PDB file of C-alpha atoms in Angstrom:
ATOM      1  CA  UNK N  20     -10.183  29.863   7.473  1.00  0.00           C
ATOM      2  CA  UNK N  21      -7.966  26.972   6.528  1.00  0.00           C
ATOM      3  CA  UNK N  22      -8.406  25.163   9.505  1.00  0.00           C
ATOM      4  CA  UNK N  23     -12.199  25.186   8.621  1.00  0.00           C
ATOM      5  CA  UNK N  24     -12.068  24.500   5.332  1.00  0.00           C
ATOM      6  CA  UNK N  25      -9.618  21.610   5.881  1.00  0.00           C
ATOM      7  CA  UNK N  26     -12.502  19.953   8.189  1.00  0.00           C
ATOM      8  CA  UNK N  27     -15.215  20.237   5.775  1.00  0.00           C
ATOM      9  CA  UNK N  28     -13.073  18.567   3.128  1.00  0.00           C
ATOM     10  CA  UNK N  29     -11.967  15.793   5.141  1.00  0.00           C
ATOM     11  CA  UNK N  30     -15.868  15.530   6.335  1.00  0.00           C
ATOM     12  CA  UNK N  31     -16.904  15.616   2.975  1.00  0.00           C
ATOM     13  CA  UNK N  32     -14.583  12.772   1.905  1.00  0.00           C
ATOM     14  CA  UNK N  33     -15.625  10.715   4.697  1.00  0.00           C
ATOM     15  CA  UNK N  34     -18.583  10.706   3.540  1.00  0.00           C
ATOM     16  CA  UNK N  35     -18.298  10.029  -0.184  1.00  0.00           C
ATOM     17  CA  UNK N  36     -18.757  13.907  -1.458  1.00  0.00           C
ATOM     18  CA  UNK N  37     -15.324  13.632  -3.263  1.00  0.00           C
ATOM     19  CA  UNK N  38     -16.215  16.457  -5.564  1.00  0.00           C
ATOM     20  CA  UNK N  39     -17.121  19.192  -3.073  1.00  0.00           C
ATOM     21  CA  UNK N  40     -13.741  17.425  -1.150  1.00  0.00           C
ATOM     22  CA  UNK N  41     -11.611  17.742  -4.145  1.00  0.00           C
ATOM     23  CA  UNK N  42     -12.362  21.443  -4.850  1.00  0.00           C
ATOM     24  CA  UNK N  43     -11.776  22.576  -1.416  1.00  0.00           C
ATOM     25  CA  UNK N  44      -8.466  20.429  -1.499  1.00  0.00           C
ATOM     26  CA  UNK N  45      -7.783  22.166  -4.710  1.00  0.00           C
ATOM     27  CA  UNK N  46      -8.291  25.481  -3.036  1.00  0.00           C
ATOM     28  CA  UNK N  47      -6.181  24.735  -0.158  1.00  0.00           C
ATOM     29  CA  UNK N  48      -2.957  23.517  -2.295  1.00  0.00           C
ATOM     30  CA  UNK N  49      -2.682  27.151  -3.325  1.00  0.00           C
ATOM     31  CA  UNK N  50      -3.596  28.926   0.180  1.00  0.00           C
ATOM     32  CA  UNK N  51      -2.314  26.093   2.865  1.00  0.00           C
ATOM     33  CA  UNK N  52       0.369  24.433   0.251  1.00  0.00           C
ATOM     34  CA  UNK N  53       2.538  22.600   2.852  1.00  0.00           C
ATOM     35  CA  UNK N  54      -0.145  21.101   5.259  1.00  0.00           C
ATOM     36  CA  UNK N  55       0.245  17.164   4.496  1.00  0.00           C
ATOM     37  CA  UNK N  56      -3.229  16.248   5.226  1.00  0.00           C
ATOM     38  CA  UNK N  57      -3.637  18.619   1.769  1.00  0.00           C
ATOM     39  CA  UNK N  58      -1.669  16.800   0.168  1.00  0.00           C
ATOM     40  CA  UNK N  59      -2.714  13.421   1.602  1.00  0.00           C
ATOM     41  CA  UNK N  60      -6.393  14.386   0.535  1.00  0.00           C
ATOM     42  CA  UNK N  61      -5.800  14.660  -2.817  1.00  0.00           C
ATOM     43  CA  UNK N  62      -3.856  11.515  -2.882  1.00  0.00           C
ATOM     44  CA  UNK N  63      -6.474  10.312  -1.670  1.00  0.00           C
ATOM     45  CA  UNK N  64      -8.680  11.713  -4.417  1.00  0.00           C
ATOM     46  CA  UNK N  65      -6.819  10.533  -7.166  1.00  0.00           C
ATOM     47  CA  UNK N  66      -6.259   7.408  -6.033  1.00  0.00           C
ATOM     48  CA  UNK N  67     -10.111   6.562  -5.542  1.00  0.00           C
ATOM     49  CA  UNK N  68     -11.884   9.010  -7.515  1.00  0.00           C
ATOM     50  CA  UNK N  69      -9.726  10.445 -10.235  1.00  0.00           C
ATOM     51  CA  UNK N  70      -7.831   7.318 -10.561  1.00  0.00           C
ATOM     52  CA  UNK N  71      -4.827   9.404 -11.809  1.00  0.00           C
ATOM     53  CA  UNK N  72      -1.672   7.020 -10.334  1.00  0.00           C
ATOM     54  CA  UNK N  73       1.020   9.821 -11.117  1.00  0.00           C
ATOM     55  CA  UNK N  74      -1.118  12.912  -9.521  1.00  0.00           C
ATOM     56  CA  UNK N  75      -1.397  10.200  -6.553  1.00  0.00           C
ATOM     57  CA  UNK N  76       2.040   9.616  -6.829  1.00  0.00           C
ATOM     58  CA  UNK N  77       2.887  13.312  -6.641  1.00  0.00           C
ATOM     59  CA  UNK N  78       1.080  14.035  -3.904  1.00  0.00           C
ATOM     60  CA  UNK N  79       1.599  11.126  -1.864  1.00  0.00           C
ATOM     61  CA  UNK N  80       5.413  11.811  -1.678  1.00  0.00           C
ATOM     62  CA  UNK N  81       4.783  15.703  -0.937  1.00  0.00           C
ATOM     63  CA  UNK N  82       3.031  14.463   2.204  1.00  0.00           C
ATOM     64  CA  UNK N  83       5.398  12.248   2.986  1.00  0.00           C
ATOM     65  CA  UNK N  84       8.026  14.640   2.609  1.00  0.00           C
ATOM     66  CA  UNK N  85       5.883  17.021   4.789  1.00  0.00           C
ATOM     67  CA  UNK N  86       5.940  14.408   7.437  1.00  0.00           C
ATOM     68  CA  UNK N  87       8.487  11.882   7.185  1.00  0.00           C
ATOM     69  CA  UNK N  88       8.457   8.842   9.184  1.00  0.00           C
ATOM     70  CA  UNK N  89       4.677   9.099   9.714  1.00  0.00           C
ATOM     71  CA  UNK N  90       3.250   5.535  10.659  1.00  0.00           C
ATOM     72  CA  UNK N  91      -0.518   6.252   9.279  1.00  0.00           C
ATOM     73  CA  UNK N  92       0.960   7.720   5.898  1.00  0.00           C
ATOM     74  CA  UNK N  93       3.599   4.634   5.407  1.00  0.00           C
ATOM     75  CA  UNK N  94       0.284   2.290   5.686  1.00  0.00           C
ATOM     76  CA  UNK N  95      -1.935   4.323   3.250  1.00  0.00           C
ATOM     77  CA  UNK N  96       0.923   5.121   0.378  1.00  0.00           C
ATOM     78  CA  UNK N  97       2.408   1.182   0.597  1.00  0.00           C
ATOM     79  CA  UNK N  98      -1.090   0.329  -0.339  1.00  0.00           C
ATOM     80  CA  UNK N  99      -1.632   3.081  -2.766  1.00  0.00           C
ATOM     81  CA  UNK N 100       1.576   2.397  -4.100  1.00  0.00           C
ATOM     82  CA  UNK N 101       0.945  -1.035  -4.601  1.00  0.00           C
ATOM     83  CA  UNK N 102      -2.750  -0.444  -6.212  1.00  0.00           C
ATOM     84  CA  UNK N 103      -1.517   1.906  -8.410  1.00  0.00           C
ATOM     85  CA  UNK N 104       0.866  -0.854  -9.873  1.00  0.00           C
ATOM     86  CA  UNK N 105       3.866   0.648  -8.694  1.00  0.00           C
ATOM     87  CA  UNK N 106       5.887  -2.590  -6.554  1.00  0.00           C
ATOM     88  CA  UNK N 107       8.999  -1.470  -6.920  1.00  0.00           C
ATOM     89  CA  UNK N 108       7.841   2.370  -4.779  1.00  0.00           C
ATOM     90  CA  UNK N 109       5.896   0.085  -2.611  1.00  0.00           C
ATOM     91  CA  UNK N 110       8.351  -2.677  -1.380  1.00  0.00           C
ATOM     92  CA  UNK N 111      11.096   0.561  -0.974  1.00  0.00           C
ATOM     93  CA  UNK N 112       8.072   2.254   1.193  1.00  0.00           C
ATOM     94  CA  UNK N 113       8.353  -1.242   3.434  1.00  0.00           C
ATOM     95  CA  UNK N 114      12.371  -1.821   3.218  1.00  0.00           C
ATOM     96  CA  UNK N 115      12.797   1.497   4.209  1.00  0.00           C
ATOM     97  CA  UNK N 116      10.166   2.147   7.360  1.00  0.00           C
ATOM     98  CA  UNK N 117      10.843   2.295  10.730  1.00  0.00           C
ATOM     99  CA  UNK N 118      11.442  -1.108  12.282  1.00  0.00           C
ATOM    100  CA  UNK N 119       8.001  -0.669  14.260  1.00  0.00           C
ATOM    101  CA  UNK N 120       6.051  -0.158  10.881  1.00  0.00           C
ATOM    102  CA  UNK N 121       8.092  -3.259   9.134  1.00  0.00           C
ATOM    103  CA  UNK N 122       7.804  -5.535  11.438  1.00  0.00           C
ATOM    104  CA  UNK N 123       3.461  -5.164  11.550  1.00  0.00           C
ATOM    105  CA  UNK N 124       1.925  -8.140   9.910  1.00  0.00           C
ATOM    106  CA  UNK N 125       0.118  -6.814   7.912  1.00  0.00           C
ATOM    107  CA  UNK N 126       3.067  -4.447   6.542  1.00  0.00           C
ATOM    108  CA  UNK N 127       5.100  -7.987   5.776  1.00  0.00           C
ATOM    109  CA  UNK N 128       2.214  -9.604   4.283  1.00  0.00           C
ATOM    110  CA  UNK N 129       2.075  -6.790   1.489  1.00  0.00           C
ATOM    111  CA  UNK N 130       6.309  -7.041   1.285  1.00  0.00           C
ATOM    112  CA  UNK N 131       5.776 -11.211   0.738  1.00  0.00           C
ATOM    113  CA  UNK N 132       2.673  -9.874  -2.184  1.00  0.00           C
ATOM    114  CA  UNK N 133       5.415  -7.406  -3.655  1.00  0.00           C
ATOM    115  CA  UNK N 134       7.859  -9.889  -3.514  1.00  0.00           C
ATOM    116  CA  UNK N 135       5.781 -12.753  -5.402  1.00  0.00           C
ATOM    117  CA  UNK N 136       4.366  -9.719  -8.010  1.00  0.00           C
ATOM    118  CA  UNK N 137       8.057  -8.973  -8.991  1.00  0.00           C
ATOM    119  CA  UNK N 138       9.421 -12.872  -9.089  1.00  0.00           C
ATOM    120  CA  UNK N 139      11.054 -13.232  -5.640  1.00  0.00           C
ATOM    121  CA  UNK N 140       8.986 -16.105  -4.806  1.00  0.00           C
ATOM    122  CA  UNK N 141      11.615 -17.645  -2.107  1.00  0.00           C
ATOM    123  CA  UNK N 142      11.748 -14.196  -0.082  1.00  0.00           C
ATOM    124  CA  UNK N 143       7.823 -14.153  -0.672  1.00  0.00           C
ATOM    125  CA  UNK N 144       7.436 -17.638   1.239  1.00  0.00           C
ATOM    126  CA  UNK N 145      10.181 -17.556   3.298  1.00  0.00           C
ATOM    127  CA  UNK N 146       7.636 -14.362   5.330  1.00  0.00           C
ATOM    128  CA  UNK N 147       4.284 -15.927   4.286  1.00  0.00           C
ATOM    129  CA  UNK N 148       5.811 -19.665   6.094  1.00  0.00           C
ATOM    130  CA  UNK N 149       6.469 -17.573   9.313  1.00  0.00           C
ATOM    131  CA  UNK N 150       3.026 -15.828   9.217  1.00  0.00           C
ATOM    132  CA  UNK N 151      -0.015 -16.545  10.741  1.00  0.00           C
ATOM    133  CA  UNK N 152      -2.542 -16.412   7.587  1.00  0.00           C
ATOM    134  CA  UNK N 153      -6.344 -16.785   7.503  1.00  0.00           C
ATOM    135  CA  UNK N 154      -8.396 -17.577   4.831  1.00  0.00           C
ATOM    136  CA  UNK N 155     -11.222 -15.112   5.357  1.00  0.00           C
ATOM    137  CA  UNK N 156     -11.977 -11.558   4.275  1.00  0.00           C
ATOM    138  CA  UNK N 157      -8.615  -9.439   4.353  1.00  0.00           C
ATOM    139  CA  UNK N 158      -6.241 -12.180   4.360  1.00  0.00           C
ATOM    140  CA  UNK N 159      -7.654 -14.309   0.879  1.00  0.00           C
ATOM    141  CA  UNK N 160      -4.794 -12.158  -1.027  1.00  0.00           C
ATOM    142  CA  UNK N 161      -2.038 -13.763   1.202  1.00  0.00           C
ATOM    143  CA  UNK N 162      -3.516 -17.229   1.610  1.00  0.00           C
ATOM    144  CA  UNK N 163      -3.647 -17.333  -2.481  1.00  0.00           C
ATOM    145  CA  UNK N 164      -0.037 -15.522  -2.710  1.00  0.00           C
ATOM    146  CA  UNK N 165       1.095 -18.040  -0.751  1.00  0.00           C
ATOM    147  CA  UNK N 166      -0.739 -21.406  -2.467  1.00  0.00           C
ATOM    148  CA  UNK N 167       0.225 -19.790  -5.914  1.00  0.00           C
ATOM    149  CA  UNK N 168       4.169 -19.490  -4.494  1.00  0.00           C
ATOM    150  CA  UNK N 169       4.275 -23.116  -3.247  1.00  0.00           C
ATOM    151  CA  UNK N 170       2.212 -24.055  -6.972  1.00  0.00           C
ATOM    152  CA  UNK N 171       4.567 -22.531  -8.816  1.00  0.00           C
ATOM    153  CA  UNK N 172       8.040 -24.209  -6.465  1.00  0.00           C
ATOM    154  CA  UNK N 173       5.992 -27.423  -7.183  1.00  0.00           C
ATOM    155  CA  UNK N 174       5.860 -26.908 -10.749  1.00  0.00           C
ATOM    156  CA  UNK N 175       9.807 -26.024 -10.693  1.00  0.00           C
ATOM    157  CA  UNK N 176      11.077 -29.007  -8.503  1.00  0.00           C
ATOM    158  CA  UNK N 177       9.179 -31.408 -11.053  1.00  0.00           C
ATOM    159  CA  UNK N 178      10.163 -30.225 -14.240  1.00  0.00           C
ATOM    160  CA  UNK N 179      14.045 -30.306 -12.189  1.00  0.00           C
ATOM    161  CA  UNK N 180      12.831 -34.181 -11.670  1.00  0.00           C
ATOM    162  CA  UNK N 181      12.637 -33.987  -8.031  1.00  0.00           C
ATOM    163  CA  UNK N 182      10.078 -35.508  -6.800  1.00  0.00           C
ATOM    164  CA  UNK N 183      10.867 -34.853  -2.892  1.00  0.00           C
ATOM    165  CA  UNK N 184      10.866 -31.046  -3.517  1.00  0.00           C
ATOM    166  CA  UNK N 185       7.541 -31.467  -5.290  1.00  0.00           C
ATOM    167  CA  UNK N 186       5.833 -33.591  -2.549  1.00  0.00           C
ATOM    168  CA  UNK N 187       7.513 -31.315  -0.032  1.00  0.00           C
ATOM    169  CA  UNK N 188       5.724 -27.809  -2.138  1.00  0.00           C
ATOM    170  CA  UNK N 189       2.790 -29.617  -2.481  1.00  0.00           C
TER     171      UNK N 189
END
């Protein structure tokens, strides 16, 4: 039944069969069309394997849609989202959570990385300066977002002729 084959393409998936995954996801959007885990599957699929950013897309908001407020989902899609080169989906994904979900570290991180991708550099520091950032696997991205942010303030405040500002970024 559905149930099953659901199971054996989330198993499959797991562990790195995304072909045999995909075709049983395939099968299911037409039998089992408005389970989200279908639809987060293939997401899923095109994300990693197909590498297909508007299929992703597609079926990342279906599964949203099928269950809205979803903490697990909000996680996966911001980072999706964000992969797939689409910031401006990505920081709405974070304006728009649940408090709970914004306010995770790790969620405010990636809003400071959306916010330095799209030019907001002051919003971008003003979260990295309150966060607690490591420079070790998982947090290099933030430690350079936030070096390249107070760089590029530097740069600014000297070419403005202020050399406090520039001591201060530095």
């Amino acid at each position: 039944g559905k149930g099953r084959d659901l199971a054996l393409a989330e198993l499959y998936a797991g562990y790195g069969n995304t072909k045999a995954a995909f075709e049983i996801y395939k099968k299911l959007q037409r039998t089992d069309k408005d389970n989200w885990r279908v639809h987060y599957g293939l997401a899923c699929y095109y994300q990693w394997a197909g590498h297909d950013a508007g299929k992703m897309k597609r079926h990342a908001e279906k599964a949203m849609k099928l269950k809205p407020g979803d903490r697990d989902l909000l996680l996966a899609f911001i980072t999706f989202f964000s992969m797939s080169g689409d910031t401006a989906r990505a920081r709405k994904l974070i304006e728009t959570a649940p408090p709970a979900v914004r306010k995770i570290n790790m969620v405010q991180k990636w809003l400071a990385g959306l916010y330095f991708e799209t030019g907001d550099i002051d919003k971008a520091l003003a979260i990295l300066g309150k966060k607690r950032i490591f420079n070790r696997e998982g947090e290099v991205r933030h430690v350079d977002t936030y070096f390249d942010g107070c760089a590029l303030k530097c740069e600014q405040a000297l070419k403005a002729g202020s050399i406090k500002q520039a001591r201060k970024w530095a």
